[in-house]
mmCIF file of C-alpha atoms and ligand atoms in Angstrom:
data_model
loop_
_atom_site.group_PDB
_atom_site.id
_atom_site.type_symbol
_atom_site.label_atom_id
_atom_site.label_comp_id
_atom_site.label_asym_id
_atom_site.label_seq_id
_atom_site.Cartn_x
_atom_site.Cartn_y
_atom_site.Cartn_z
ATOM 1 C CA MET A 186 53.488 118.698 126.995
ATOM 2 C CA ASP A 187 56.924 117.821 128.317
ATOM 3 C CA ILE A 188 58.142 119.748 131.303
ATOM 4 C CA LYS A 189 61.920 119.803 131.714
ATOM 5 C CA LEU A 190 63.062 119.749 135.309
ATOM 6 C CA ALA A 191 65.931 122.007 136.312
ATOM 7 C CA HIS A 192 67.599 119.079 138.083
ATOM 8 C CA PRO A 193 67.597 116.031 135.856
ATOM 9 C CA SER A 194 68.693 113.625 138.607
ATOM 10 C CA LYS A 195 66.170 112.544 141.201
ATOM 11 C CA THR A 196 66.384 113.263 144.901
ATOM 12 C CA THR A 197 66.670 109.950 146.678
ATOM 13 C CA PRO A 198 66.139 109.038 150.340
ATOM 14 C CA GLU A 199 69.949 108.789 150.594
ATOM 15 C CA ASP A 200 70.260 112.396 149.389
ATOM 16 C CA LEU A 201 67.808 113.484 152.052
ATOM 17 C CA LYS A 202 69.717 111.593 154.702
ATOM 18 C CA GLN A 203 72.903 113.301 153.623
ATOM 19 C CA LEU A 204 71.205 116.706 153.730
ATOM 20 C CA ALA A 205 69.936 115.973 157.228
ATOM 21 C CA ASN A 206 73.397 114.936 158.412
ATOM 22 C CA LEU A 207 75.094 117.915 156.825
ATOM 23 C CA SER A 208 72.688 120.382 158.404
ATOM 24 C CA ALA A 209 73.042 118.760 161.835
ATOM 25 C CA VAL A 210 76.842 119.017 161.632
ATOM 26 C CA MET A 211 76.588 122.616 160.439
ATOM 27 C CA LEU A 212 74.251 123.575 163.289
ATOM 28 C CA GLN A 213 76.581 122.043 165.860
ATOM 29 C CA LYS A 214 79.491 123.972 164.350
ATOM 30 C CA ILE A 215 77.616 127.276 164.352
ATOM 31 C CA ARG A 216 76.471 126.698 167.906
ATOM 32 C CA ASP A 217 79.992 125.909 169.082
ATOM 33 C CA GLU A 218 81.304 129.086 167.494
ATOM 34 C CA MET A 219 78.507 131.252 168.830
ATOM 35 C CA LEU A 220 78.547 129.832 172.308
ATOM 36 C CA GLU A 221 82.222 129.865 173.118
ATOM 37 C CA PRO A 222 83.484 128.752 175.541
ATOM 38 C CA PHE A 223 81.750 125.520 174.639
ATOM 39 C CA PRO A 224 78.918 125.155 174.982
ATOM 40 C CA ARG A 225 77.238 127.020 177.809
ATOM 41 C CA LYS A 226 75.853 130.502 177.874
ATOM 42 C CA GLU A 227 76.657 133.055 180.501
ATOM 43 C CA ALA A 228 74.209 135.344 182.177
ATOM 44 C CA PRO A 229 74.904 139.056 181.654
ATOM 45 C CA LEU A 230 76.192 141.308 184.419
ATOM 46 C CA ILE A 231 73.966 144.144 185.587
ATOM 47 C CA PRO A 232 75.545 147.605 185.895
ATOM 48 C CA SER A 233 74.543 149.652 188.945
ATOM 49 C CA GLY A 234 72.449 152.117 186.886
ATOM 50 C CA ARG A 235 70.226 149.357 185.556
ATOM 51 C CA LEU A 236 69.995 147.777 188.979
ATOM 52 C CA GLN A 237 68.761 151.102 190.389
ATOM 53 C CA GLU A 238 66.089 151.157 187.687
ATOM 54 C CA LEU A 239 65.129 147.560 188.470
ATOM 55 C CA CYS A 240 64.866 148.282 192.193
ATOM 56 C CA GLY A 241 63.107 151.624 191.715
ATOM 57 C CA ILE A 242 65.776 153.442 193.758
ATOM 58 C CA ASP A 243 68.164 156.323 193.049
ATOM 59 C CA LYS A 244 71.940 156.452 193.340
ATOM 60 C CA THR A 245 71.896 157.950 196.846
ATOM 61 C CA ARG A 246 69.631 155.202 198.109
ATOM 62 C CA MET A 247 71.817 152.558 196.498
ATOM 63 C CA ASN A 248 74.939 154.018 198.080
ATOM 64 C CA ARG A 249 73.241 154.028 201.471
ATOM 65 C CA SER A 250 72.275 150.359 201.103
ATOM 66 C CA LEU A 251 75.796 149.529 199.906
ATOM 67 C CA LYS A 252 77.257 151.203 203.018
ATOM 68 C CA LYS A 253 74.907 149.296 205.291
ATOM 69 C CA GLY A 254 76.466 146.178 203.839
ATOM 70 C CA ASP A 255 73.457 143.820 204.067
ATOM 71 C CA LEU A 256 73.220 143.442 200.299
ATOM 72 C CA PRO A 257 75.794 142.125 197.790
ATOM 73 C CA GLN A 258 78.464 144.686 196.912
ATOM 74 C CA GLY A 259 78.938 143.706 193.258
ATOM 75 C CA GLN A 260 82.308 144.214 191.604
ATOM 76 C CA GLN A 261 84.327 147.165 190.345
ATOM 77 C CA SER A 262 87.397 146.934 188.147
ATOM 78 C CA ARG A 263 88.872 149.853 190.182
ATOM 79 C CA PRO A 264 87.538 152.339 192.737
ATOM 80 C CA GLY A 265 85.198 154.798 191.059
ATOM 81 C CA ALA A 266 84.501 152.497 188.072
ATOM 82 C CA VAL A 267 81.003 151.226 187.270
ATOM 83 C CA ARG A 268 79.851 148.573 189.706
ATOM 84 C CA TYR A 269 78.536 145.335 188.172
ATOM 85 C CA PHE A 270 76.273 142.786 189.836
ATOM 86 C CA SER A 271 75.725 139.160 188.934
ATOM 87 C CA LEU A 272 72.129 138.197 188.205
ATOM 88 C CA SER A 273 71.750 136.400 191.548
ATOM 89 C CA GLU A 274 73.106 139.473 193.341
ATOM 90 C CA ALA A 275 70.731 141.695 191.391
ATOM 91 C CA MET A 276 67.820 139.444 192.372
ATOM 92 C CA GLN A 277 68.727 139.792 196.068
ATOM 93 C CA TRP A 278 68.648 143.580 195.685
ATOM 94 C CA ILE A 279 65.304 143.464 193.913
ATOM 95 C CA ARG A 280 63.727 141.289 196.591
ATOM 96 C CA ALA A 281 65.005 143.627 199.314
ATOM 97 C CA GLU A 282 64.324 146.992 197.668
ATOM 98 C CA LEU A 283 61.403 146.462 195.293
ATOM 99 C CA LYS A 284 59.685 143.921 197.555
ATOM 100 C CA PRO A 285 57.562 142.083 194.975
ATOM 101 C CA VAL A 286 54.243 140.675 196.195
ATOM 102 C CA PRO A 287 55.012 137.165 197.505
ATOM 103 C CA ARG A 288 53.264 134.245 195.883
ATOM 104 C CA ARG A 289 50.217 132.962 197.672
ATOM 105 C CA GLY A 290 48.807 129.637 196.660
ATOM 106 C CA PRO A 291 50.052 127.643 193.688
ATOM 107 C CA GLY A 292 52.347 129.045 190.993
ATOM 108 C CA LYS A 293 50.756 130.298 187.792
ATOM 109 C CA VAL A 294 50.934 128.474 184.487
ATOM 110 C CA ILE A 295 51.124 130.705 181.423
ATOM 111 C CA ALA A 296 51.010 129.334 177.878
ATOM 112 C CA VAL A 297 52.348 131.360 174.982
ATOM 113 C CA ALA A 298 50.380 130.158 171.991
ATOM 114 C CA ASN A 299 49.384 130.910 168.440
ATOM 115 C CA PHE A 300 49.025 128.241 165.776
ATOM 116 C CA LYS A 301 51.101 130.391 163.467
ATOM 117 C CA GLY A 302 54.908 130.204 163.364
ATOM 118 C CA GLY A 303 57.260 133.154 163.429
ATOM 119 C CA VAL A 304 55.086 135.325 165.670
ATOM 120 C CA THR A 305 57.783 135.340 168.422
ATOM 121 C CA LYS A 306 56.192 132.785 170.760
ATOM 122 C CA THR A 307 59.579 131.315 171.630
ATOM 123 C CA THR A 308 61.303 134.680 171.914
ATOM 124 C CA MET A 309 58.575 136.196 174.091
ATOM 125 C CA SER A 310 58.161 133.117 176.296
ATOM 126 C CA THR A 311 61.909 133.095 176.960
ATOM 127 C CA LEU A 312 61.973 136.850 177.615
ATOM 128 C CA LEU A 313 59.046 136.414 179.974
ATOM 129 C CA CYS A 314 60.915 133.729 181.935
ATOM 130 C CA GLN A 315 64.112 135.756 182.107
ATOM 131 C CA GLY A 316 62.240 138.942 182.907
ATOM 132 C CA LEU A 317 60.106 137.487 185.694
ATOM 133 C CA SER A 318 63.182 136.191 187.481
ATOM 134 C CA LEU A 319 65.352 139.240 186.819
ATOM 135 C CA ARG A 320 62.793 141.996 187.345
ATOM 136 C CA ARG A 321 60.709 140.415 190.116
ATOM 137 C CA GLY A 322 62.988 137.772 191.616
ATOM 138 C CA ARG A 323 60.508 135.041 190.694
ATOM 139 C CA LYS A 324 61.331 131.370 190.510
ATOM 140 C CA VAL A 325 60.403 130.234 187.028
ATOM 141 C CA CYS A 326 60.227 126.965 185.104
ATOM 142 C CA HIS A 327 60.188 127.133 181.313
ATOM 143 C CA VAL A 328 58.682 124.078 179.622
ATOM 144 C CA ASP A 329 59.551 123.618 175.952
ATOM 145 C CA LEU A 330 56.624 121.811 174.331
ATOM 146 C CA ASP A 331 57.705 122.366 170.740
ATOM 147 C CA PRO A 332 59.412 119.244 169.317
ATOM 148 C CA GLN A 333 61.576 121.643 167.301
ATOM 149 C CA GLY A 334 63.188 122.719 170.556
ATOM 150 C CA SER A 335 63.809 126.382 169.701
ATOM 151 C CA ALA A 336 63.408 127.502 173.304
ATOM 152 C CA THR A 337 65.814 124.765 174.421
ATOM 153 C CA THR A 338 68.298 126.131 171.885
ATOM 154 C CA LEU A 339 68.075 129.600 173.414
ATOM 155 C CA TYR A 340 69.469 128.107 176.638
ATOM 156 C CA GLY A 341 72.577 126.974 174.739
ATOM 157 C CA ILE A 342 71.423 123.367 174.694
ATOM 158 C CA ASN A 343 71.311 121.328 171.492
ATOM 159 C CA PRO A 344 67.937 119.536 171.495
ATOM 160 C CA HIS A 345 69.262 116.888 169.087
ATOM 161 C CA ALA A 346 72.567 116.026 170.690
ATOM 162 C CA GLU A 347 72.163 116.963 174.330
ATOM 163 C CA VAL A 348 68.566 116.154 175.209
ATOM 164 C CA SER A 349 67.216 112.645 175.504
ATOM 165 C CA SER A 350 63.615 111.645 175.767
ATOM 166 C CA GLU A 351 63.835 111.194 179.582
ATOM 167 C CA ASN A 352 64.806 114.852 180.005
ATOM 168 C CA THR A 353 61.631 116.064 178.295
ATOM 169 C CA ILE A 354 58.031 115.673 179.408
ATOM 170 C CA MET A 355 57.912 112.248 177.652
ATOM 171 C CA PRO A 356 58.175 110.252 180.921
ATOM 172 C CA LEU A 357 54.968 111.954 182.034
ATOM 173 C CA ILE A 358 53.213 110.813 178.883
ATOM 174 C CA GLU A 359 54.667 107.320 179.083
ATOM 175 C CA ALA A 360 53.521 106.993 182.699
ATOM 176 C CA TYR A 361 50.060 108.112 181.626
ATOM 177 C CA LEU A 362 50.001 105.437 178.928
ATOM 178 C CA ALA A 363 51.029 102.841 181.478
ATOM 179 C CA GLY A 364 48.306 104.026 183.831
ATOM 180 C CA GLU A 365 50.881 105.171 186.398
ATOM 181 C CA SER A 366 51.420 108.492 188.105
ATOM 182 C CA PHE A 367 54.589 110.487 187.565
ATOM 183 C CA ASP A 368 56.263 113.095 189.728
ATOM 184 C CA MET A 369 57.546 115.880 187.468
ATOM 185 C CA ARG A 370 59.795 117.374 190.145
ATOM 186 C CA GLY A 371 62.842 115.554 188.803
ATOM 187 C CA LEU A 372 62.533 117.057 185.313
ATOM 188 C CA PRO A 373 63.404 120.766 185.514
ATOM 189 C CA GLN A 374 67.115 121.367 185.027
ATOM 190 C CA GLU A 375 69.066 124.412 186.115
ATOM 191 C CA THR A 376 70.108 126.816 183.377
ATOM 192 C CA TYR A 377 72.778 129.501 183.021
ATOM 193 C CA TRP A 378 70.160 131.972 184.296
ATOM 194 C CA PRO A 379 69.655 131.875 188.076
ATOM 195 C CA ASN A 380 66.168 131.043 189.343
ATOM 196 C CA LEU A 381 65.154 129.868 185.868
ATOM 197 C CA ASP A 382 64.887 126.130 185.237
ATOM 198 C CA LEU A 383 64.066 124.381 181.984
ATOM 199 C CA ILE A 384 62.296 121.220 180.926
ATOM 200 C CA PRO A 385 63.814 120.893 177.459
ATOM 201 C CA SER A 386 62.394 119.439 174.304
ATOM 202 C CA SER A 387 63.727 117.103 171.651
ATOM 203 C CA THR A 388 62.337 115.784 168.376
ATOM 204 C CA GLU A 389 61.132 112.724 170.282
ATOM 205 C CA LEU A 390 58.291 114.876 171.575
ATOM 206 C CA PHE A 391 56.714 114.339 168.158
ATOM 207 C CA ASN A 392 55.884 110.837 169.407
ATOM 208 C CA ALA A 393 53.511 112.336 171.948
ATOM 209 C CA GLU A 394 51.228 113.195 169.049
ATOM 210 C CA PHE A 395 50.652 109.501 168.347
ATOM 211 C CA MET A 396 50.759 108.268 171.898
ATOM 212 C CA LEU A 397 48.276 110.609 173.543
ATOM 213 C CA PRO A 398 45.251 109.899 171.331
ATOM 214 C CA ALA A 399 46.014 106.149 171.373
ATOM 215 C CA ARG A 400 45.392 105.987 175.086
ATOM 216 C CA ALA A 401 42.397 108.271 174.800
ATOM 217 C CA THR A 402 40.507 105.654 172.833
ATOM 218 C CA ALA A 403 41.924 102.582 174.532
ATOM 219 C CA GLU A 404 39.848 102.422 177.680
ATOM 220 C CA GLU A 405 37.314 104.236 179.795
ATOM 221 C CA GLY A 406 37.700 105.703 183.245
ATOM 222 C CA HIS A 407 41.092 107.395 183.028
ATOM 223 C CA ILE A 408 41.947 111.070 182.853
ATOM 224 C CA PRO A 409 41.356 112.581 179.436
ATOM 225 C CA PHE A 410 44.480 112.932 177.282
ATOM 226 C CA GLU A 411 44.329 116.725 177.263
ATOM 227 C CA ARG A 412 44.762 116.845 181.042
ATOM 228 C CA VAL A 413 47.997 114.902 181.278
ATOM 229 C CA LEU A 414 50.177 117.999 181.495
ATOM 230 C CA SER A 415 47.761 119.883 183.708
ATOM 231 C CA ASN A 416 47.793 116.992 186.210
ATOM 232 C CA GLY A 417 51.554 116.591 186.018
ATOM 233 C CA LEU A 418 52.313 120.286 186.546
ATOM 234 C CA ASP A 419 50.401 120.318 189.834
ATOM 235 C CA SER A 420 53.481 118.882 191.544
ATOM 236 C CA LEU A 421 55.621 121.802 190.320
ATOM 237 C CA LYS A 422 53.306 124.589 191.422
ATOM 238 C CA ASP A 423 54.623 124.593 194.981
ATOM 239 C CA GLU A 424 58.189 125.016 193.785
ATOM 240 C CA TYR A 425 57.757 127.665 191.125
ATOM 241 C CA ASP A 426 56.046 131.042 191.049
ATOM 242 C CA TYR A 427 55.574 130.666 187.313
ATOM 243 C CA ILE A 428 55.558 127.811 184.833
ATOM 244 C CA ILE A 429 55.807 129.165 181.296
ATOM 245 C CA LEU A 430 54.879 126.916 178.373
ATOM 246 C CA ASP A 431 56.319 127.475 174.906
ATOM 247 C CA THR A 432 54.136 125.770 172.306
ATOM 248 C CA ALA A 433 54.491 124.571 168.722
ATOM 249 C CA PRO A 434 52.816 126.484 165.894
ATOM 250 C CA THR A 435 50.195 123.784 165.418
ATOM 251 C CA LEU A 436 47.048 122.638 167.112
ATOM 252 C CA SER A 437 48.852 119.545 168.355
ATOM 253 C CA TYR A 438 47.947 117.349 171.303
ATOM 254 C CA LEU A 439 50.758 118.971 173.259
ATOM 255 C CA THR A 440 49.426 122.444 172.487
ATOM 256 C CA ILE A 441 45.966 121.319 173.601
ATOM 257 C CA ASN A 442 47.538 120.053 176.823
ATOM 258 C CA ALA A 443 49.301 123.392 177.270
ATOM 259 C CA ILE A 444 46.077 125.330 176.851
ATOM 260 C CA PHE A 445 44.264 123.056 179.243
ATOM 261 C CA ALA A 446 47.019 123.459 181.849
ATOM 262 C CA ALA A 447 47.212 127.239 181.494
ATOM 263 C CA ASP A 448 45.894 129.776 183.986
ATOM 264 C CA GLY A 449 46.768 132.532 181.540
ATOM 265 C CA VAL A 450 47.367 132.585 177.792
ATOM 266 C CA ILE A 451 49.450 135.083 175.863
ATOM 267 C CA VAL A 452 48.829 135.178 172.113
ATOM 268 C CA PRO A 453 51.588 137.009 170.243
ATOM 269 C CA VAL A 454 50.517 138.402 166.885
ATOM 270 C CA VAL A 455 52.397 140.128 164.106
ATOM 271 C CA PRO A 456 50.629 142.881 162.206
ATOM 272 C CA ASP A 457 50.418 141.558 158.681
ATOM 273 C CA THR A 458 47.312 140.717 156.720
ATOM 274 C CA LEU A 459 47.981 136.997 156.332
ATOM 275 C CA ALA A 460 48.693 136.652 160.010
ATOM 276 C CA PHE A 461 45.484 138.529 160.772
ATOM 277 C CA ALA A 462 43.563 136.113 158.537
ATOM 278 C CA SER A 463 45.096 133.108 160.284
ATOM 279 C CA MET A 464 44.051 134.546 163.648
ATOM 280 C CA VAL A 465 40.441 134.019 162.623
ATOM 281 C CA GLN A 466 41.156 130.294 162.429
ATOM 282 C CA PHE A 467 43.059 130.423 165.689
ATOM 283 C CA TRP A 468 40.118 131.837 167.638
ATOM 284 C CA GLN A 469 37.708 129.417 165.984
ATOM 285 C CA LEU A 470 39.822 126.397 166.896
ATOM 286 C CA PHE A 471 40.602 127.789 170.333
ATOM 287 C CA SER A 472 36.944 128.352 171.061
ATOM 288 C CA ASP A 473 35.977 124.875 169.773
ATOM 289 C CA LEU A 474 38.703 123.399 171.917
ATOM 290 C CA VAL A 475 37.650 125.081 175.137
ATOM 291 C CA THR A 476 33.978 124.343 174.480
ATOM 292 C CA GLY A 477 34.917 120.700 173.885
ATOM 293 C CA MET A 478 36.813 120.622 177.193
ATOM 294 C CA GLU A 479 33.776 121.967 178.981
ATOM 295 C CA GLU A 480 31.500 119.297 177.553
ATOM 296 C CA GLN A 481 33.919 116.517 178.482
ATOM 297 C CA SER A 482 34.408 117.714 182.021
ATOM 298 C CA GLU A 483 30.651 117.580 182.644
ATOM 299 C CA GLY A 484 29.904 121.231 182.866
ATOM 300 C CA SER A 485 32.883 122.379 184.933
ATOM 301 C CA LYS A 486 34.069 125.379 182.966
ATOM 302 C CA LYS A 487 37.630 125.896 181.802
ATOM 303 C CA GLU A 488 38.311 129.505 182.669
ATOM 304 C CA PHE A 489 41.446 131.530 182.234
ATOM 305 C CA ASP A 490 42.690 134.233 184.605
ATOM 306 C CA PHE A 491 43.689 136.162 181.517
ATOM 307 C CA LEU A 492 43.937 135.764 177.771
ATOM 308 C CA ASP A 493 45.888 138.588 176.191
ATOM 309 C CA VAL A 494 46.975 139.477 172.694
ATOM 310 C CA LEU A 495 50.508 140.869 172.416
ATOM 311 C CA MET A 496 51.451 142.790 169.313
ATOM 312 C CA THR A 497 55.012 142.037 168.297
ATOM 313 C CA ARG A 498 57.426 142.786 165.469
ATOM 314 C CA MET A 499 55.698 146.148 164.976
ATOM 315 C CA GLU A 500 57.293 148.124 162.190
ATOM 316 C CA LYS A 501 57.067 151.870 161.982
ATOM 317 C CA LYS A 502 55.395 151.733 158.560
ATOM 318 C CA ASN A 503 51.778 152.552 157.712
ATOM 319 C CA ALA A 504 50.556 149.121 156.565
ATOM 320 C CA PRO A 505 51.354 147.344 159.848
ATOM 321 C CA ARG A 506 49.743 150.250 161.712
ATOM 322 C CA LEU A 507 46.564 149.662 159.730
ATOM 323 C CA VAL A 508 46.539 145.950 160.602
ATOM 324 C CA ALA A 509 47.309 146.869 164.218
ATOM 325 C CA ASP A 510 44.208 149.076 164.185
ATOM 326 C CA TRP A 511 42.102 146.150 162.906
ATOM 327 C CA ILE A 512 43.526 143.934 165.631
ATOM 328 C CA ARG A 513 42.672 146.496 168.291
ATOM 329 C CA GLY A 514 39.239 146.955 166.707
ATOM 330 C CA VAL A 515 38.455 143.250 166.986
ATOM 331 C CA TYR A 516 40.195 142.199 170.173
ATOM 332 C CA GLY A 517 39.667 145.436 172.075
ATOM 333 C CA SER A 518 40.925 145.455 175.629
ATOM 334 C CA ARG A 519 42.443 141.997 175.256
ATOM 335 C CA VAL A 520 45.225 143.617 173.236
ATOM 336 C CA LEU A 521 47.957 144.631 175.670
ATOM 337 C CA PRO A 522 48.818 148.328 175.661
ATOM 338 C CA ILE A 523 52.377 147.352 174.730
ATOM 339 C CA GLU A 524 53.915 146.880 171.305
ATOM 340 C CA ILE A 525 57.163 144.998 170.820
ATOM 341 C CA PRO A 526 58.950 146.684 167.907
ATOM 342 C CA GLU A 527 60.673 144.933 165.012
ATOM 343 C CA THR A 528 64.350 145.642 165.628
ATOM 344 C CA ASP A 529 67.653 144.526 164.133
ATOM 345 C CA LEU A 530 69.001 144.044 167.620
ATOM 346 C CA ALA A 531 66.342 141.444 168.512
ATOM 347 C CA ARG A 532 66.742 139.684 165.161
ATOM 348 C CA ASN A 533 70.534 139.649 165.300
ATOM 349 C CA SER A 534 70.783 138.514 168.890
ATOM 350 C CA SER A 535 68.560 135.517 168.151
ATOM 351 C CA ILE A 536 71.008 134.500 165.428
ATOM 352 C CA GLN A 537 73.477 134.040 168.291
ATOM 353 C CA PHE A 538 70.911 132.098 170.339
ATOM 354 C CA ARG A 539 70.351 135.072 172.622
ATOM 355 C CA THR A 540 67.474 137.310 173.658
ATOM 356 C CA VAL A 541 67.733 141.032 174.318
ATOM 357 C CA TYR A 542 67.929 140.255 178.050
ATOM 358 C CA ASP A 543 71.088 138.248 177.395
ATOM 359 C CA LEU A 544 72.893 141.275 175.982
ATOM 360 C CA SER A 545 75.147 143.275 178.236
ATOM 361 C CA SER A 546 74.741 147.048 178.236
ATOM 362 C CA SER A 547 77.909 147.577 176.225
ATOM 363 C CA GLU A 548 76.691 145.539 173.257
ATOM 364 C CA ALA A 549 74.446 148.199 171.737
ATOM 365 C CA ASN A 550 73.972 151.893 172.168
ATOM 366 C CA THR A 551 71.663 152.920 174.967
ATOM 367 C CA GLU A 552 68.833 154.153 172.765
ATOM 368 C CA THR A 553 68.829 151.056 170.520
ATOM 369 C CA MET A 554 68.764 148.858 173.590
ATOM 370 C CA ARG A 555 66.042 150.873 175.299
ATOM 371 C CA ARG A 556 63.789 150.765 172.238
ATOM 372 C CA ILE A 557 63.428 146.996 172.433
ATOM 373 C CA ARG A 558 64.044 146.406 176.129
ATOM 374 C CA GLN A 559 61.576 148.895 177.499
ATOM 375 C CA PRO A 560 58.484 147.303 175.907
ATOM 376 C CA CYS A 561 59.774 143.856 176.952
ATOM 377 C CA ASP A 562 60.153 145.160 180.525
ATOM 378 C CA GLU A 563 56.622 146.567 180.377
ATOM 379 C CA PHE A 564 55.282 143.230 179.150
ATOM 380 C CA VAL A 565 56.962 141.314 181.980
ATOM 381 C CA ASP A 566 55.762 143.823 184.593
ATOM 382 C CA TYR A 567 52.261 143.730 183.168
ATOM 383 C CA VAL A 568 52.077 139.953 183.586
ATOM 384 C CA ASP A 569 53.553 140.012 187.084
ATOM 385 C CA ASP A 570 51.318 142.896 188.197
ATOM 386 C CA LYS A 571 48.278 141.000 187.012
ATOM 387 C CA VAL A 572 49.297 137.790 188.742
ATOM 388 C CA SER A 573 50.390 139.676 191.896
ATOM 389 C CA ALA A 574 46.893 141.159 192.094
ATOM 390 C CA LEU A 575 45.473 137.614 191.914
ATOM 391 C CA TRP A 576 47.835 136.443 194.667
ATOM 392 C CA GLN A 577 46.886 139.414 196.818
ATOM 393 C CA GLY A 578 43.248 138.438 196.417
ATOM 394 C CA ILE A 579 43.897 135.034 197.998
ATOM 395 C CA GLU A 580 43.082 134.949 201.735
ATOM 396 C CA GLU A 581 45.994 133.956 203.906
HETATM 397 N N1 LIG B 1776 61.385 142.146 168.163
HETATM 398 C C1 LIG B 1776 61.838 141.460 167.106
HETATM 399 N N2 LIG B 1776 62.301 142.096 166.003
HETATM 400 C C2 LIG B 1776 62.748 141.393 164.932
HETATM 401 N N3 LIG B 1776 62.785 140.070 164.868
HETATM 402 C C3 LIG B 1776 62.354 139.373 165.921
HETATM 403 C C4 LIG B 1776 61.854 140.022 167.101
HETATM 404 N N4 LIG B 1776 61.498 139.062 167.985
HETATM 405 C C5 LIG B 1776 61.763 137.878 167.397
HETATM 406 N N5 LIG B 1776 62.265 138.053 166.157
HETATM 407 C C6 LIG B 1776 62.640 137.008 165.178
HETATM 408 O O1 LIG B 1776 61.444 136.412 164.702
HETATM 409 C C7 LIG B 1776 61.654 135.043 164.363
HETATM 410 C C8 LIG B 1776 60.557 134.186 164.948
HETATM 411 O O2 LIG B 1776 60.607 134.227 166.345
HETATM 412 P P1 LIG B 1776 60.226 132.976 167.233
HETATM 413 O O3 LIG B 1776 60.274 133.438 168.632
HETATM 414 O O4 LIG B 1776 61.051 131.794 166.872
HETATM 415 O O5 LIG B 1776 58.727 132.730 166.772
HETATM 416 P P2 LIG B 1776 57.755 131.462 166.980
HETATM 417 O O6 LIG B 1776 58.193 130.747 168.213
HETATM 418 O O7 LIG B 1776 56.384 132.052 167.108
HETATM 419 O O8 LIG B 1776 57.879 130.621 165.747
HETATM 420 C C9 LIG B 1776 63.021 134.695 164.931
HETATM 421 O O9 LIG B 1776 63.906 134.572 163.858
HETATM 422 C C10 LIG B 1776 63.418 135.874 165.786
HETATM 423 O O10 LIG B 1776 64.752 136.160 165.660
HETATM 424 MG MG1 LIG B 1777 58.700 128.725 168.544
#
């Protein structure tokens, strides 16, 4: 039987090349328009009401501290108008008023992972970075380990045009292949968000997938390929309170490295049946992976400080609730008592390469903003409370 194709002409490699070029040009154009003035993002200002919330103080207390004059005064358009603080100013207030538990010992590495795409790994890892610095004054390094570079994009950086291989973690991998050591301290770059640095990604990170296993089989007596990142990150743990790893939606060598390097793992899940089914595979592979690590490292166990499931993109409907109940039934207390709702605000802000923490208070009505921000705040606080408890447990 003859099947007639809708498009009689064939798609040639030249056509594909043209498509690739067109889409790259289009993306650059969209980004330029979204990120005016070109091309950097700006951190939002914090109004005094939100700063009071962040510091856990009331208006009277804030006024008293303002009068004392030790803390930044912020800015008012005229006397009596709302006072706005820059993020760095807000962080000074938080350190002074909220007094977060200081880090003891090395910074914590947290990987956000799930082999499925679209479960908000990138969104939640970026929110976690922003939130830890904003809400707790932490110094954070975000490492983008997804060759697609979505997290890098959220910082207003074009992974194709503005990031070269040397800016990513590739030099670490190349040094490993050459049998040399590499100091990662030169890699993190400052971002538009104070106290939050980024090691960006570019498509060249795909090469790591071929390079890492090549060395693994080449000779004996060197560190196993899955520990390259873990070893490298050691040099950053004195400088950062947190190192947050955004991973690709595949069980790639980089993802394996991320899991091996992690002290804690956050697994975002969305409540739909197919995603639930794919989680079964995730746990199987994850468990095989960690068991494999244990065997290779001659009995020394790979343990995590925490491994939590975060339910995201929760809709108010019945079907997702049912799946959420299954998830809770299976994963029990590993499921965080926080649900990130599916909201238009979160979806729309990501179209403009922004997270809900990038929005200023005037960009949505208070209730709409609170609905998505509050659970994000709770998630960030949950992570920092957990880690703070670990730091407090370390003898001075
Ligand atoms: N709370 C939310 N409500 C609605 N859409 C969301 C929410 N959080 C993220 N998204 C959207 O979900 C999509 C996938 O998110 P992303 O963080 O890129 O996932 P992943 O990194 O797991 O592939 C993005 O288009 C993002 O805009
Ligand atoms: Mg992603």
